[in-house]
Each structure stands twice: as structure tokens, then as C-alpha cells.
Coordinates of C-alpha atoms and ligand atoms in Angstrom, one line a residue:
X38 CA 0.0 0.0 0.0
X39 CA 1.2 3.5 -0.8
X40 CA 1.7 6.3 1.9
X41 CA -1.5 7.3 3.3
X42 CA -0.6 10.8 4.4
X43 CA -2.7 13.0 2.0
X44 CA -5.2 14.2 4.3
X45 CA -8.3 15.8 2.1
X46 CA -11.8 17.0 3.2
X47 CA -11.3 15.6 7.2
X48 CA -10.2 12.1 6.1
X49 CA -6.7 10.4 5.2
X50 CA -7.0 9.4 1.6
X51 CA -4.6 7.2 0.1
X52 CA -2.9 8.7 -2.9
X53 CA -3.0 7.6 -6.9
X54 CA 0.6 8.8 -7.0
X55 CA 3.3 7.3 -8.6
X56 CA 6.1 9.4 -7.3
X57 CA 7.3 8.6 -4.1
X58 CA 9.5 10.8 -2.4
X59 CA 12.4 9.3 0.1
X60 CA 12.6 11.3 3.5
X61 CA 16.1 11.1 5.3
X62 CA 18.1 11.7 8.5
X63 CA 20.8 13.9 7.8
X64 CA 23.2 12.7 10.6
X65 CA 22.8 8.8 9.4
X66 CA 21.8 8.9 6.3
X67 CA 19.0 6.4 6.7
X68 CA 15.5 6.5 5.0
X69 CA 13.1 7.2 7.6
X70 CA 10.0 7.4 5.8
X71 CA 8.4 7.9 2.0
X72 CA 5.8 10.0 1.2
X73 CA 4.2 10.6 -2.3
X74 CA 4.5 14.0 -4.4
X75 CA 0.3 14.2 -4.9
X76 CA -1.2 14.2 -8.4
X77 CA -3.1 17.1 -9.6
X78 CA -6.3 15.7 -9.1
X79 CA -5.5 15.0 -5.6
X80 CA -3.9 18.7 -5.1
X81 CA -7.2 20.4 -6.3
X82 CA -9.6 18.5 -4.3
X83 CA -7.5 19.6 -1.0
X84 CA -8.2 23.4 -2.5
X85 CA -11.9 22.3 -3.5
X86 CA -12.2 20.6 0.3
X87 CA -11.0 23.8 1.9
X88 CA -12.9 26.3 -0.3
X89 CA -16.3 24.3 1.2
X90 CA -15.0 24.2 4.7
X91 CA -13.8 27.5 4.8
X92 CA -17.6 28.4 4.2
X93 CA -18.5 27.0 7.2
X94 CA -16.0 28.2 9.2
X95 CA -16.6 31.5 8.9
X96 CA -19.8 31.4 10.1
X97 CA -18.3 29.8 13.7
X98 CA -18.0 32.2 16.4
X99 CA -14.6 33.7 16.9
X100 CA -14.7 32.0 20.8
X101 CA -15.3 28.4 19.5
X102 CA -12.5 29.1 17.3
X103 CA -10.1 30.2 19.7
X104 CA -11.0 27.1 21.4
X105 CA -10.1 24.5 18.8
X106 CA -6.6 26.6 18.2
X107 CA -5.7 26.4 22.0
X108 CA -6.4 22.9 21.8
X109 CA -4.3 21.9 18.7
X110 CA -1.7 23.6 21.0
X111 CA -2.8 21.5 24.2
X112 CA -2.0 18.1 22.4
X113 CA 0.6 19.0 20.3
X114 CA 2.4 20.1 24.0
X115 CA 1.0 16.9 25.7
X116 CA 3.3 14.7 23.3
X117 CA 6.3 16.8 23.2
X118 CA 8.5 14.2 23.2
X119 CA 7.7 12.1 20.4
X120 CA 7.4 15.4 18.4
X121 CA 10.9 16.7 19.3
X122 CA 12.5 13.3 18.8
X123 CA 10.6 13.3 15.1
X124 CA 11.5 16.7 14.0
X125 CA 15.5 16.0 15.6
X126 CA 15.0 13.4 12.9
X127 CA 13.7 14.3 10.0
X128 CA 15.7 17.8 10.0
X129 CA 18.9 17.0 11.9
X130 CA 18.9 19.6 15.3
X131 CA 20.1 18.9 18.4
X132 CA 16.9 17.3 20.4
X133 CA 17.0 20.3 22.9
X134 CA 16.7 22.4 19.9
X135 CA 13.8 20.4 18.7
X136 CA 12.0 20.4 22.1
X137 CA 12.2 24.4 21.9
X138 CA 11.1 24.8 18.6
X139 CA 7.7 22.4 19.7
X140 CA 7.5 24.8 23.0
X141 CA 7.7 27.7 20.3
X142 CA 5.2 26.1 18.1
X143 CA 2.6 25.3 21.2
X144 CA 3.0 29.1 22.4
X145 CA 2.0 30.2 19.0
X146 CA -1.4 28.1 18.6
X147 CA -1.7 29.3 22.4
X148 CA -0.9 33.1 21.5
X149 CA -3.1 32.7 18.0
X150 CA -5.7 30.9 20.5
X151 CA -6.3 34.3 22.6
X152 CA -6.7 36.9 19.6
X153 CA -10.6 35.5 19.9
X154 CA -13.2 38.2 20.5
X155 CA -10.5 40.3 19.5
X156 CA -10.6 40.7 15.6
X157 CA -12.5 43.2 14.9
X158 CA -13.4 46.4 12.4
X159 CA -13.9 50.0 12.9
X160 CA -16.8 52.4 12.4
X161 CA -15.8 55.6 10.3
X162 CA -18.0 58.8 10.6
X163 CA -19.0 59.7 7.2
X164 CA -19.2 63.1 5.6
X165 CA -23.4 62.2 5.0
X166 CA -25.6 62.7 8.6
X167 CA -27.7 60.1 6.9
X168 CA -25.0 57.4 6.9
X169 CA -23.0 54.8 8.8
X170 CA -19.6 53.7 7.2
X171 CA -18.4 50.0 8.9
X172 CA -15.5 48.3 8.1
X173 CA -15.0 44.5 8.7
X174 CA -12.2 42.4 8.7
X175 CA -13.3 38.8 7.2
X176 CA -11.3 35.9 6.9
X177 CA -9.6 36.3 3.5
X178 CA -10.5 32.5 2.4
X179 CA -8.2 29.5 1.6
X180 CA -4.9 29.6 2.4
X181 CA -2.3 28.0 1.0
X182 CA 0.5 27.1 3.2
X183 CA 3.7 26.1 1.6
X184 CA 6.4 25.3 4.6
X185 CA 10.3 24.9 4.8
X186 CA 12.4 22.6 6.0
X187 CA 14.7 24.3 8.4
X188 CA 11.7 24.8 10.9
X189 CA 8.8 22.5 9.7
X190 CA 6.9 22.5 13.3
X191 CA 7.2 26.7 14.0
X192 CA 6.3 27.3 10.6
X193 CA 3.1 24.9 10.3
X194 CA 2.5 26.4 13.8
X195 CA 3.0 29.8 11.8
X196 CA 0.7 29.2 9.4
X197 CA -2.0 27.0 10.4
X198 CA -3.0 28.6 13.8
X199 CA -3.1 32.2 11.9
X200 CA -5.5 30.9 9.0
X201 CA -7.9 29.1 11.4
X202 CA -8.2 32.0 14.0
X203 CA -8.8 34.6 11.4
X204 CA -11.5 32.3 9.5
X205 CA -10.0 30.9 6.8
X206 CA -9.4 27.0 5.9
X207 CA -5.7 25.9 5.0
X208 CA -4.0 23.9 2.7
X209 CA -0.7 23.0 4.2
X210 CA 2.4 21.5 1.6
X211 CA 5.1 20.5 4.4
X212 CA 8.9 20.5 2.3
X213 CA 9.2 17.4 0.7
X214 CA 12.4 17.2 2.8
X215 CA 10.9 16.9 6.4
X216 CA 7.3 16.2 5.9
X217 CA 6.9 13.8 8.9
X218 CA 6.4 16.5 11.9
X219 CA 3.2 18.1 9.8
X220 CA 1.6 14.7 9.0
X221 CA 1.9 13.7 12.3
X222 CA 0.0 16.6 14.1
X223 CA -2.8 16.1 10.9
X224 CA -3.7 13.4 13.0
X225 CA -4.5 15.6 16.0
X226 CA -6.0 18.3 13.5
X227 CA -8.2 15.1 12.5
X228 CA -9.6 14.9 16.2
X229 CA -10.1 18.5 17.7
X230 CA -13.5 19.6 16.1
X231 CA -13.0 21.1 12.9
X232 CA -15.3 21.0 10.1
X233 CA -14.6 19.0 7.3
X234 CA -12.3 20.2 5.0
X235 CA -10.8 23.5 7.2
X236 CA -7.9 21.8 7.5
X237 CA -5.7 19.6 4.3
X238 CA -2.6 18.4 3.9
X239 CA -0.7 17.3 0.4
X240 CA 2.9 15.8 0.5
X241 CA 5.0 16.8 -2.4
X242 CA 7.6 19.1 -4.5
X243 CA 7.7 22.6 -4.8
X244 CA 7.5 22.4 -8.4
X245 CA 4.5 19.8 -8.9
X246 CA 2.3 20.5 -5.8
X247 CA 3.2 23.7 -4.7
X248 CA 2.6 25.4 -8.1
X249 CA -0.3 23.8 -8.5
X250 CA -1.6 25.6 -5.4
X251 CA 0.1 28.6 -6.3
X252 CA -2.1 28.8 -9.4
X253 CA -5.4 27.8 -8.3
X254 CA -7.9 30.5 -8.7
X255 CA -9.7 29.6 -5.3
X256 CA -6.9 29.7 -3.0
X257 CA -6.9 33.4 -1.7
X258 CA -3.3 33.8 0.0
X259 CA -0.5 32.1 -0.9
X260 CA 1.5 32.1 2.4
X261 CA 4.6 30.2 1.4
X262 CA 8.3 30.3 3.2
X263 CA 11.1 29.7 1.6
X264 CA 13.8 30.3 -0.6
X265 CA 14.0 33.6 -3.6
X266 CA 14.3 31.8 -6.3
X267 CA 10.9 29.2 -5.2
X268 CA 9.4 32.7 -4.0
X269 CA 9.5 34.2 -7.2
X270 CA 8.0 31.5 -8.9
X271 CA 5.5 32.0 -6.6
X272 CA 4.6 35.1 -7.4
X273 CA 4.5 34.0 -11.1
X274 CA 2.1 31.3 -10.5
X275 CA 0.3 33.5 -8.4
X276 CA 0.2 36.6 -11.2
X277 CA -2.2 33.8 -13.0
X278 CA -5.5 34.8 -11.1
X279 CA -3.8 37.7 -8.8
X280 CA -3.8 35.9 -5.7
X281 CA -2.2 37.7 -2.8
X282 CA 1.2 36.4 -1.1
X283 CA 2.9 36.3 1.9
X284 CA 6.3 35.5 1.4
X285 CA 8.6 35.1 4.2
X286 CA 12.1 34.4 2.0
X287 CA 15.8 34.7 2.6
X288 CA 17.9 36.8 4.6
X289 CA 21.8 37.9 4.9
X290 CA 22.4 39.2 8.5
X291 CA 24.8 42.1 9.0
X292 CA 25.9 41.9 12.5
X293 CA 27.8 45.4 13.5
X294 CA 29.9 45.1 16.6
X295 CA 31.2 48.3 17.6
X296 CA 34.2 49.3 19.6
X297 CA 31.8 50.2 22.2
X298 CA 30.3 46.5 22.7
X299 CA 30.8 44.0 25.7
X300 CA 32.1 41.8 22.8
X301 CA 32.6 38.7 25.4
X302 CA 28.5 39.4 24.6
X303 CA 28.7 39.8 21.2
X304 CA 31.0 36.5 20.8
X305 CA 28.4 34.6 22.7
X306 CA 25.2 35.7 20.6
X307 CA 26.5 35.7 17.5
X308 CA 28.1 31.9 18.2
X309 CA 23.9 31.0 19.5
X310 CA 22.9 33.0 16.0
X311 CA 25.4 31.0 14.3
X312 CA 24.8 27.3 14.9
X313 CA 21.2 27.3 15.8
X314 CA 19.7 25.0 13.6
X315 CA 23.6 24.8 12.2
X316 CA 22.9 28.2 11.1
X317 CA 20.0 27.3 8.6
X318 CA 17.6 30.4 10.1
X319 CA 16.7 33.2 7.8
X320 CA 17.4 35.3 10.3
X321 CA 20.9 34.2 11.9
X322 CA 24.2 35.7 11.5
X323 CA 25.0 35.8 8.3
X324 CA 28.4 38.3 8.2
X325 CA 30.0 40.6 10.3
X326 CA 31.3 44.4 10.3
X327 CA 33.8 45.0 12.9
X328 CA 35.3 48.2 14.3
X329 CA 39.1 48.1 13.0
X330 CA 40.2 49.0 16.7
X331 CA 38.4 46.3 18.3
X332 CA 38.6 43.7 15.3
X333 CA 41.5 41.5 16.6
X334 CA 40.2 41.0 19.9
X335 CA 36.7 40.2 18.7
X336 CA 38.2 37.8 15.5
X337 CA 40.5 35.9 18.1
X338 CA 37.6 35.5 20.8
X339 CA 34.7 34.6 18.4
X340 CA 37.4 31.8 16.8
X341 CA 37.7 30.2 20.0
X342 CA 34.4 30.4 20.5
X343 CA 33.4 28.7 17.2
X344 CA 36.1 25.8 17.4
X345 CA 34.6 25.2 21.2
X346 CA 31.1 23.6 19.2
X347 CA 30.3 20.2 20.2
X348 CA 28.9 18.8 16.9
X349 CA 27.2 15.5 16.4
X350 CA 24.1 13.2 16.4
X351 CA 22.3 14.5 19.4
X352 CA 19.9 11.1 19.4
X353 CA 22.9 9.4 20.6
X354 CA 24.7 12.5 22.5
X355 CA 23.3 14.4 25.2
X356 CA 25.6 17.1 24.8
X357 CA 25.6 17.7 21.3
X358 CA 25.5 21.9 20.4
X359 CA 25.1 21.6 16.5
X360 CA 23.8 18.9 14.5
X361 CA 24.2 18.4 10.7
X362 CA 22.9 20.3 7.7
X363 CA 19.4 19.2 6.4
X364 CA 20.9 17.0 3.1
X365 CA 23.3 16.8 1.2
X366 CA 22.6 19.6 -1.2
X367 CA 22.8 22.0 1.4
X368 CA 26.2 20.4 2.2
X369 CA 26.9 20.9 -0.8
X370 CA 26.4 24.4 -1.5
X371 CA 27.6 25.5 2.0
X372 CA 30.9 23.7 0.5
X373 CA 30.9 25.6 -2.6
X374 CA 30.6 28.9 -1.5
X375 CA 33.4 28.5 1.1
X376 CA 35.4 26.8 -1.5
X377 CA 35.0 29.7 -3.8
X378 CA 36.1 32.1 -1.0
X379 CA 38.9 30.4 -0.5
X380 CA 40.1 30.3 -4.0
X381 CA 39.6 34.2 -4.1
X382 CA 42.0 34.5 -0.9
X383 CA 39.8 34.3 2.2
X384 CA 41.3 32.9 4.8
X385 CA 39.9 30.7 7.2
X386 CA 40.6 30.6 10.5
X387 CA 38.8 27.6 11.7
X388 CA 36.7 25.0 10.1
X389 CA 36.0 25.7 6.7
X390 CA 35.4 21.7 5.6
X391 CA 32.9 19.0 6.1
X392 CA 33.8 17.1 9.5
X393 CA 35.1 13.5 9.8
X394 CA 32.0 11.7 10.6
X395 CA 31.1 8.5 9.8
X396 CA 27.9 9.4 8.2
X397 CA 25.6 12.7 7.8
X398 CA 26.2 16.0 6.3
X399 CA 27.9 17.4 9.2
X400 CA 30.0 20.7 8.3
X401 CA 32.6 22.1 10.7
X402 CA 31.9 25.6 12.5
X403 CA 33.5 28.0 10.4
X404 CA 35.7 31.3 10.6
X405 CA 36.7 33.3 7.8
X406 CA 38.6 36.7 7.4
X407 CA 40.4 38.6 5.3
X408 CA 37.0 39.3 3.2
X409 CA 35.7 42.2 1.0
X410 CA 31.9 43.3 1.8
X411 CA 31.2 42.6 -2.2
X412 CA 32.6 39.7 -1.8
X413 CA 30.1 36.3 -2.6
X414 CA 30.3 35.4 1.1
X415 CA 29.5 38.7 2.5
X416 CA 26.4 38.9 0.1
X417 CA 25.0 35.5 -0.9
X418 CA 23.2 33.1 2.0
X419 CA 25.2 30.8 3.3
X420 CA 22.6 28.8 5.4
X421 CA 25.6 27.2 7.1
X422 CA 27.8 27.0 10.2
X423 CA 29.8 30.0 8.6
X424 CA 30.5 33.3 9.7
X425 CA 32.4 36.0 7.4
X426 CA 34.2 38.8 9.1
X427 CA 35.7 42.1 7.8
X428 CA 36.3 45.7 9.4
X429 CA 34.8 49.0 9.3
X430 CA 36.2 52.8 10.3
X431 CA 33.0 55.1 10.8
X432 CA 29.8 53.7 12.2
X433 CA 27.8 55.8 9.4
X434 CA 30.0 53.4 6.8
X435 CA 28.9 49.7 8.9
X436 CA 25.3 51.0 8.4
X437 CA 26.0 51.7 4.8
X438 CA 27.4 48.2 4.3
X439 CA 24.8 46.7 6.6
X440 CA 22.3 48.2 4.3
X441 CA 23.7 47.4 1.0
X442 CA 22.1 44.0 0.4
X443 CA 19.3 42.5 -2.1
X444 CA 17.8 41.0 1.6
X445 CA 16.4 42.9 4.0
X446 CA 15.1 40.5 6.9
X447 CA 17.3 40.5 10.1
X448 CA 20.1 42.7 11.1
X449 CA 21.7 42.9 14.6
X450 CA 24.0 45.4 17.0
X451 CA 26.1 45.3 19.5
X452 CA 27.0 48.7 21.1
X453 CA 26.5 50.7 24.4
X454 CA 26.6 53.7 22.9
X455 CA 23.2 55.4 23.0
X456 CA 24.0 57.4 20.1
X457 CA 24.6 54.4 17.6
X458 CA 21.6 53.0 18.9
X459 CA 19.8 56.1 17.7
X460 CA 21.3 56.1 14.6
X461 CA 20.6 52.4 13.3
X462 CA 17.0 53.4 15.0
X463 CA 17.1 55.6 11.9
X464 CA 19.2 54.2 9.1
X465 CA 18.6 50.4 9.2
X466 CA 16.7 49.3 6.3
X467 CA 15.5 46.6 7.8
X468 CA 12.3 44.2 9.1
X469 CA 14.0 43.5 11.8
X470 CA 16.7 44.6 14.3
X471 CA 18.3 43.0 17.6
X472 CA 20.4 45.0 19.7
X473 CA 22.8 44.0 22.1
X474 CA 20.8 39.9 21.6
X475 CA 20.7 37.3 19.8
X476 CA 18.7 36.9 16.7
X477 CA 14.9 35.4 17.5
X478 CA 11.9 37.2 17.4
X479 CA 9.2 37.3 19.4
X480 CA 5.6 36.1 18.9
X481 CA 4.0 39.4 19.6
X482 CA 6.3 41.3 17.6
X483 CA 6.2 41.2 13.7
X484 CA 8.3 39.1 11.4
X485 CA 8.5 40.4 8.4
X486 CA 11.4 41.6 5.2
X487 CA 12.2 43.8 3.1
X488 CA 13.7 43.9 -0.4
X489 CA 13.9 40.3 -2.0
X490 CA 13.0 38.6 2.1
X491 CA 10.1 39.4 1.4
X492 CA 6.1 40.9 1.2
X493 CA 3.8 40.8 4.1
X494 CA 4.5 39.2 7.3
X495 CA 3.6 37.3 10.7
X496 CA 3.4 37.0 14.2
X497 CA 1.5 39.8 16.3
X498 CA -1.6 41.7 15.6
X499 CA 0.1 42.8 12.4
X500 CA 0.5 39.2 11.3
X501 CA -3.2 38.7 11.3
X502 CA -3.9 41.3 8.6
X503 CA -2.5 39.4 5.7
X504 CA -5.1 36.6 6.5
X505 CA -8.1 39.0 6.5
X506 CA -10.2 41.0 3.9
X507 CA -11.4 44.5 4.6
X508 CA -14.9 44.8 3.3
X509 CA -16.6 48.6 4.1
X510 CA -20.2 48.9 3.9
X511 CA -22.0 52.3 3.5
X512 CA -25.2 52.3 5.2
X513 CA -27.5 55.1 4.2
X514 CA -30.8 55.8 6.0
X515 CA -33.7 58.4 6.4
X516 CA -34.6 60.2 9.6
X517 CA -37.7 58.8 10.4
X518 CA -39.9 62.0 11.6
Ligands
NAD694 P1 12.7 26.2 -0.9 O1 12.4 27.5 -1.5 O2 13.4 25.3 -1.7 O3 11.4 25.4 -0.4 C1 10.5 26.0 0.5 C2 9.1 25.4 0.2 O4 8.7 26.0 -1.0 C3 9.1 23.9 0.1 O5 7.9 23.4 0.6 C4 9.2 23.7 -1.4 O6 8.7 22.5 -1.8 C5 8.4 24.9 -1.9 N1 8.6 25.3 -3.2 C6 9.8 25.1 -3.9 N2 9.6 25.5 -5.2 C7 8.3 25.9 -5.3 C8 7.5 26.4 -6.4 N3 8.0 26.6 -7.6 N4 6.2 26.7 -6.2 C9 5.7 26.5 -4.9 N5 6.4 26.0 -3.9 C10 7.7 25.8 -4.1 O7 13.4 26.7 0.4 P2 14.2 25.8 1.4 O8 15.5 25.6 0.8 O9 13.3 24.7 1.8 O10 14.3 26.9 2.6 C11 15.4 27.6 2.8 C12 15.1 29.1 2.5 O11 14.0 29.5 3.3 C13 16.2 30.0 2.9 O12 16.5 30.9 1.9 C14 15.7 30.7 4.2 O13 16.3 31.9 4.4 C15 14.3 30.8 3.9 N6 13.5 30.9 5.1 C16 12.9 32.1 5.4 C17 12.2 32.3 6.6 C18 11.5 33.6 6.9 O14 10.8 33.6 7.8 N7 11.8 34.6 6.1 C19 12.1 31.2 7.5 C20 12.7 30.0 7.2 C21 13.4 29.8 6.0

């Protein structure tokens, strides 16, 4: 019997697909599981399924719910452990990693859970005596849901609990790379009261399954996260019928550590930025200005820093900091790219090759110096263990390179000088910025880029809007004498 993971109209339906997909560890190499890449047929009934329920689930008071979201939270929490150990599995981070990223993910159905009661319009005085002017917020419809790998439980957290609060029915297509987390909690979607059809899941590629739902004319908002390239085609498939997008994509971090940081601070959050995840986070570090008069000091304590990383397969390693890279094609590239610095003179202070393991795509904390800003590794994502270093003179120049970037998600400072503060308060060009802490946002705050990370955005109240409609309604009357 094929995989029955497609999960269409409130039932698990076995699939008519050929094309089975292999899902596997990163650190051993092993195939864990298979699921299919669903046919066309089976892709359009998910968006047919969720265009019905959605109907209904408009109609169910904003309490109720609120309810069923806290709930989804409740269970997913109550079996934390299995979850962590799947997701340290499937994607390759440490296991106390994974058990944060489910604590993250229960917050946010919790957080989502309590926005209840709460979403709301506004009435407008019109210029007319004889007139009322409301505005509604309504659900915008069926979303489409297309996740990542690097964080496949926040993100269908993300996603999932932010289209059934606001009203609308979801279509979730986990990565075809670590698909197990998200069929797993379809099981406890199955069982928490939902109508029929407000929740679906299709396994599959980006190319096949997720364009299909990027180009069907009754999915409302494609909320996809991912890479630029996949984002922009996206967009194209989503030109088709004009659908509306939310695209969380890429990021290149500039991290400026001035001369007036703590940098024994600085060394230990960008290191945590760094490795998370083995630096596969959109928002992480991704390359460093320094202040020429502090730049040794820094470069020597963030080396040791980097080399003091205790890599390996955390399932069989308690202690275990950094795990390996997702697959081998992020290997791969994460390779290239430091190769190709190399050959153009970097030099690399520590790491800069895959470790000695018996299996898994495990790549060595990395250091590298003696780089250019326009250099490739200053300006393309690594998504990798790697941090590039180079120096600056004049604060007003770090923001200039800090700015100077097709990405525009994270960014980060150290300095306790109030006046630099100030001024990247100002001058960022950023979605984001984190001062004086690591990189991680918060789930009342707002995630969102600009530039190619980006359109639209989560988290917060501001997160909700992309998931509603704003209808107005004029209501004229007659005094009644
Ligand atoms: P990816 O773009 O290859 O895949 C992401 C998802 O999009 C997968 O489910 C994939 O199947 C799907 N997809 C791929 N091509 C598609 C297409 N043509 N149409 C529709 N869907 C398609 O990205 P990835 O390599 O899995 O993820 C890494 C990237 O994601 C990095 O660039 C990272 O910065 C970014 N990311 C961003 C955020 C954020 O919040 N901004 C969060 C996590 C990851």
C-alpha cells in the first residue's frame, strides 16, 4: 500500500501517485519514511475541500475558534517528546533544539488561541448625517500554506493557527524534505473539532504540488516560506488569477559590533545565532562588520568560541551543540561557497570543511577573514555553520554596508553607545533589528522583510492582517420624523 498521508476533506486518503518521495536523517543517512508527491487531481480536491469548509467556518463564532486553536496547541504540548524526537530526525537539530522549537510552536497556537473576541473592524464617521460607514475584517479565504524545512513545526504552527483564527481553511504542503512533523499533528487536527475540509494536507515538491496551489484560482493567499528563487516563482504562478502572497524568504544578516560592545556578549550571541539549527535560520548571522580598533580581539575571541562547538548526532549525544545540515545539497552548496572564497584569498581561520563523521552531512563551525563586503560570502546566503568577518572605520559606513544587500530581513548590534543605537534606529533598512541579543523574534512582535525577504508578514496583531479581507459597507438611511 502506498503512503496514506494526504489528508483531504477531514479524512486520510490514500494517494494515486506514482512518485514517491524518500525522507532522510541527515546525521545517518538512513531513509526514515516515504511520502508521495500528490497528483493534480488529488492537489485540487485539498483546494476544493478547503474552499467548502472554509464556508462553514466562517460562520463559527470567533470563541469556538479560539478554542479548537488552543487545543491543537494543548495536544501537540501533551506529546512533546515524540514530536521533538521526530522533527531532531527528519531535519537533523540537536533534540534540545527540537523540544524548543515544539514549545515555540505550542506558544504560538496558544498566542493565535487568545486573539478570539478580539478581531475586529472599525466604524468611520461619514461626511453624510444620513450614513453609517463599517468596516469588517473577514477571513480572506483558503490559504495555501507552503512550509520549509529548516523549521517545519514553528512554521506549520505559523501558518496553520493564523488561517484558522482569522476564518480561513488551510492547505498545508510540508517540504518534501521533512514532511513527517506536519503529517503527524494532521492526526490531531483530524480529532479536535474542525469542520470537514478547514484543515488539508498534500505531500509533495515545490514544483508539482506547490505550483499547483500557487495557481489555483480559489486559493486566496499564498503564504509560502522559503527560498527567492521558489518565492518568485510563486509570485509568477500567483500573477495567474492575482492571488495575494505572503512571502517570508531569505535573509543575509549584517551583525555590526562596535568598539563600544561588551564583545565577550557579542562572541556569545552571534556563536547562538550562528549554529542554531547549524545556522539554517533566515534570520541568523550571516556576516560581520567589525570596528578596526576592536577587530582582533573580537576575531580571536569569536574563533575560540566557534572551534569550542560540540557537533554531532544529538539522538545518541546528550551534549551535542550543532547537528548536521538538512541534506546533502545544502552540504553541498555551503561547501561551494566556502570553497569559492577560498580560491579568491579568504582565509579561514577555523573549520571551513565537512567534519570526519562516519555518516551525515555534518559541516565544521566556520571562521573566515580577510574578506571584501562585495565579496560572494558577504552577500549571498550561506545557510551554514559559517560566519564571514571584515572591518569598518565610521559607524555611518557599517550601516551603509549593513544596508547594501538584495535581503532585507534580520540585522543585529552590538553597542552601548546610546548614540549608535539612535542612529541604526534611523538608518537600518530593515524588518528587523536586535540589539545587544541574539537573533529570534518574538511572537508578539512582527516578522517580516524587506527587499527580496520578502512581502507581508507574521506573528502579532500585524500578522493577522494578511489573512483577513477588509470589506466597508455604507449604510445610508432616512430620519424617520
Ligand atoms: P525552498 O524555497 O526550496 O522550499 C520552501 C518550500 O517551497 C518547500 O515546501 C518547497 O517544496 C516549496 N517550493 C519550492 N519551489 C516551489 C515552487 N516553484 N512553487 C511553490 N512552492 C515551491 O526553500 P528551502 O531551501 O526549503 O528553505 C530555505 C530558505 O527559506 C532559505 O533561503 C531561508 O532563508 C528561507 N527561510 C525564510 C524564513 C523567513 O521567515 N523569512 C524562514 C525559514 C526559511
Amino acid at each position: 500500500m502506498k503512503p496514506q498521508h494526504l489528508y483531504i476533506n477531514g479524512e486520510f486518503v490514500e494517494s494515486q501517485s506514482n512518485d514517491i518521495i524518500d525522507v532522510i536523517n541527515p546525521a545517518t543517512e538512513e531513509v526514515i519514511s516515504k511520502v508521495v508527491d500528490a497528483t493534480e487531481e488529488e492537489t485540487n480536491n485539498a483546494v476544493e475541500s478547503a474552499w467548502r469548509g472554509q464556508k462553514e467556518w466562517e460562520k463559527v463564532p470567533q470563541i469556538e475558534r479560539g478554542q479548537i486553536v488552543r487545543k491543537i496547541g494543548d495536544e501537540i504540548a501533551a506529546d512533546k517528546e515524540t514530536f521533538a524526537k521526530m522533527l531532531s530526525e527528519e531535519q537533523g537539530k540537536p533534540l534540545e533544539e527540537a523540544r524548543g522549537e515544539i514549545d515555540t510552536a505550542v506558544s504560538f497556537f496558544h498566542y493565535m488561541s487568545e486573539w478570539n473576541r478580539k478581531i475586529g473592524g472599525d466604524i468611520m464617521p461619514s461626511d453624510d448625517p444620513n450614513e453609517q460607514i463599517l468596516i469588517q475584517k473577514k477571513p480572506i479565504g483558503v490559504v495555501a500554506g507552503i512550509i520549509p524545512w529548516n523549521y517545519p513545526v514553528f512554521i506549520f504552527a505559523r501558518k496553520v493557527a493564523t488561517s484558522l483564527i482569522t476564518g480561513c481553511s488551510v492547505v498545508i504542503k510540508p517540504s518534501e524534505e521533512t514532511p513527517n512533523t506536519a503529517i503527524a499533528f494532521s492526526k490531531i487536527l483530524d480529532n479536535v473539532g474542525l469542520p470537514k475540509g478547514v484543515y488539508n494536507l498534500v505531500t509533495g515538491k515545490g514544483d508539482t504540488v506547490g505550483n499547483r496551489l500557487s495557481s489555483h484560482p480559489k486559493v486566496a493567499l499564498i503564504s509560502m516560506t522559503g527560498s527567492v528563487p521558489a518565492g518568485t516563482k510563486v509570485m509568477e504562478a500567483a500573477a495567474q488569477n492575482i492571488t495575494k502572497v505572503n512571502l517570508e524568504l531569505g535573509g543575509k544578516a549584517p551583525i555590526i559590533v562596535s568598539k563600544h560592545a561588551d564583545l565577550d556578549l557579542a562572541v556569545k550571541n552571534i556563536k547562538a545565532s550562528r549554529i542554531e539549527n547549524a545556522g539554517q535560520a533566515c534570520i541568523s548571522a550571516e556576516r560581520v562588520y567589525v570596528q578596526e580598533e576592536v577587530a582582533d580581539a573580537f576575531t580571536k575571541k569569536m574563533v575560540a568560541a566557534m572551534e569550542d562547538t560540540k557537533v554531532g548526532y544529538s539522538l545518541n549525544d546528550d551534549n551535542v551543540e550543532m547537528g548536521p545540515l538538512s541534506s546533502a545539497h545544502h552540504l553541498e552548496k555551503v561547501e561551494s561557497l566556502v570553497n569559492n572564497a577560498k580560491d579568491n584569498g579568504a582565509r579561514i581561520e577555523v573549520g571551513g570543511e565537512r567534519m570526519n563523521m562516519d555518516k551525515g552531512y555534518f559541516y565544521a563551525p566556520t571562521v573566515i577573514t580577510n574578506v571584501k563586503h562585495e565579496d560572494e560570502i558577504m552577500t549571498t546566503e550561506v545557510f551554514g555553520p559559517v560566519l564571514p568577518i571584515t572591518t569598518y572605520k565610521t559607524f555611518a559606513e557599517a550601516i551603509e554596508y549593513a544596508n547594501d544587500s538584495i535581503y532585507g530581513l534580520a540585522s543585529a548590534l552590538y553597542t552601548n553607545n546610546y548614540n549608535e543605537m539612535m542612529q541604526a534606529a534611523r538608518d537600518l533598512h530593515y524588518g528587523e533589528t536586535f540589539v545587544n541579543r541574539e537573533t529570534g523574534e518574538a511572537i508578539q512582535g512582527y516578522h517580516a522583510g524587506m527587499r527580496q525577504s520578502g512581502i507581508g508578514g507574521t506573528d502579532g496583531k500585524h500578522g493577522l492582517n494578511d489573512f483577513l479581507s477588509t470589506h466597508v459597507m455604507y449604510l445610508a438611511y432616512k430620519d424617520n420624523n
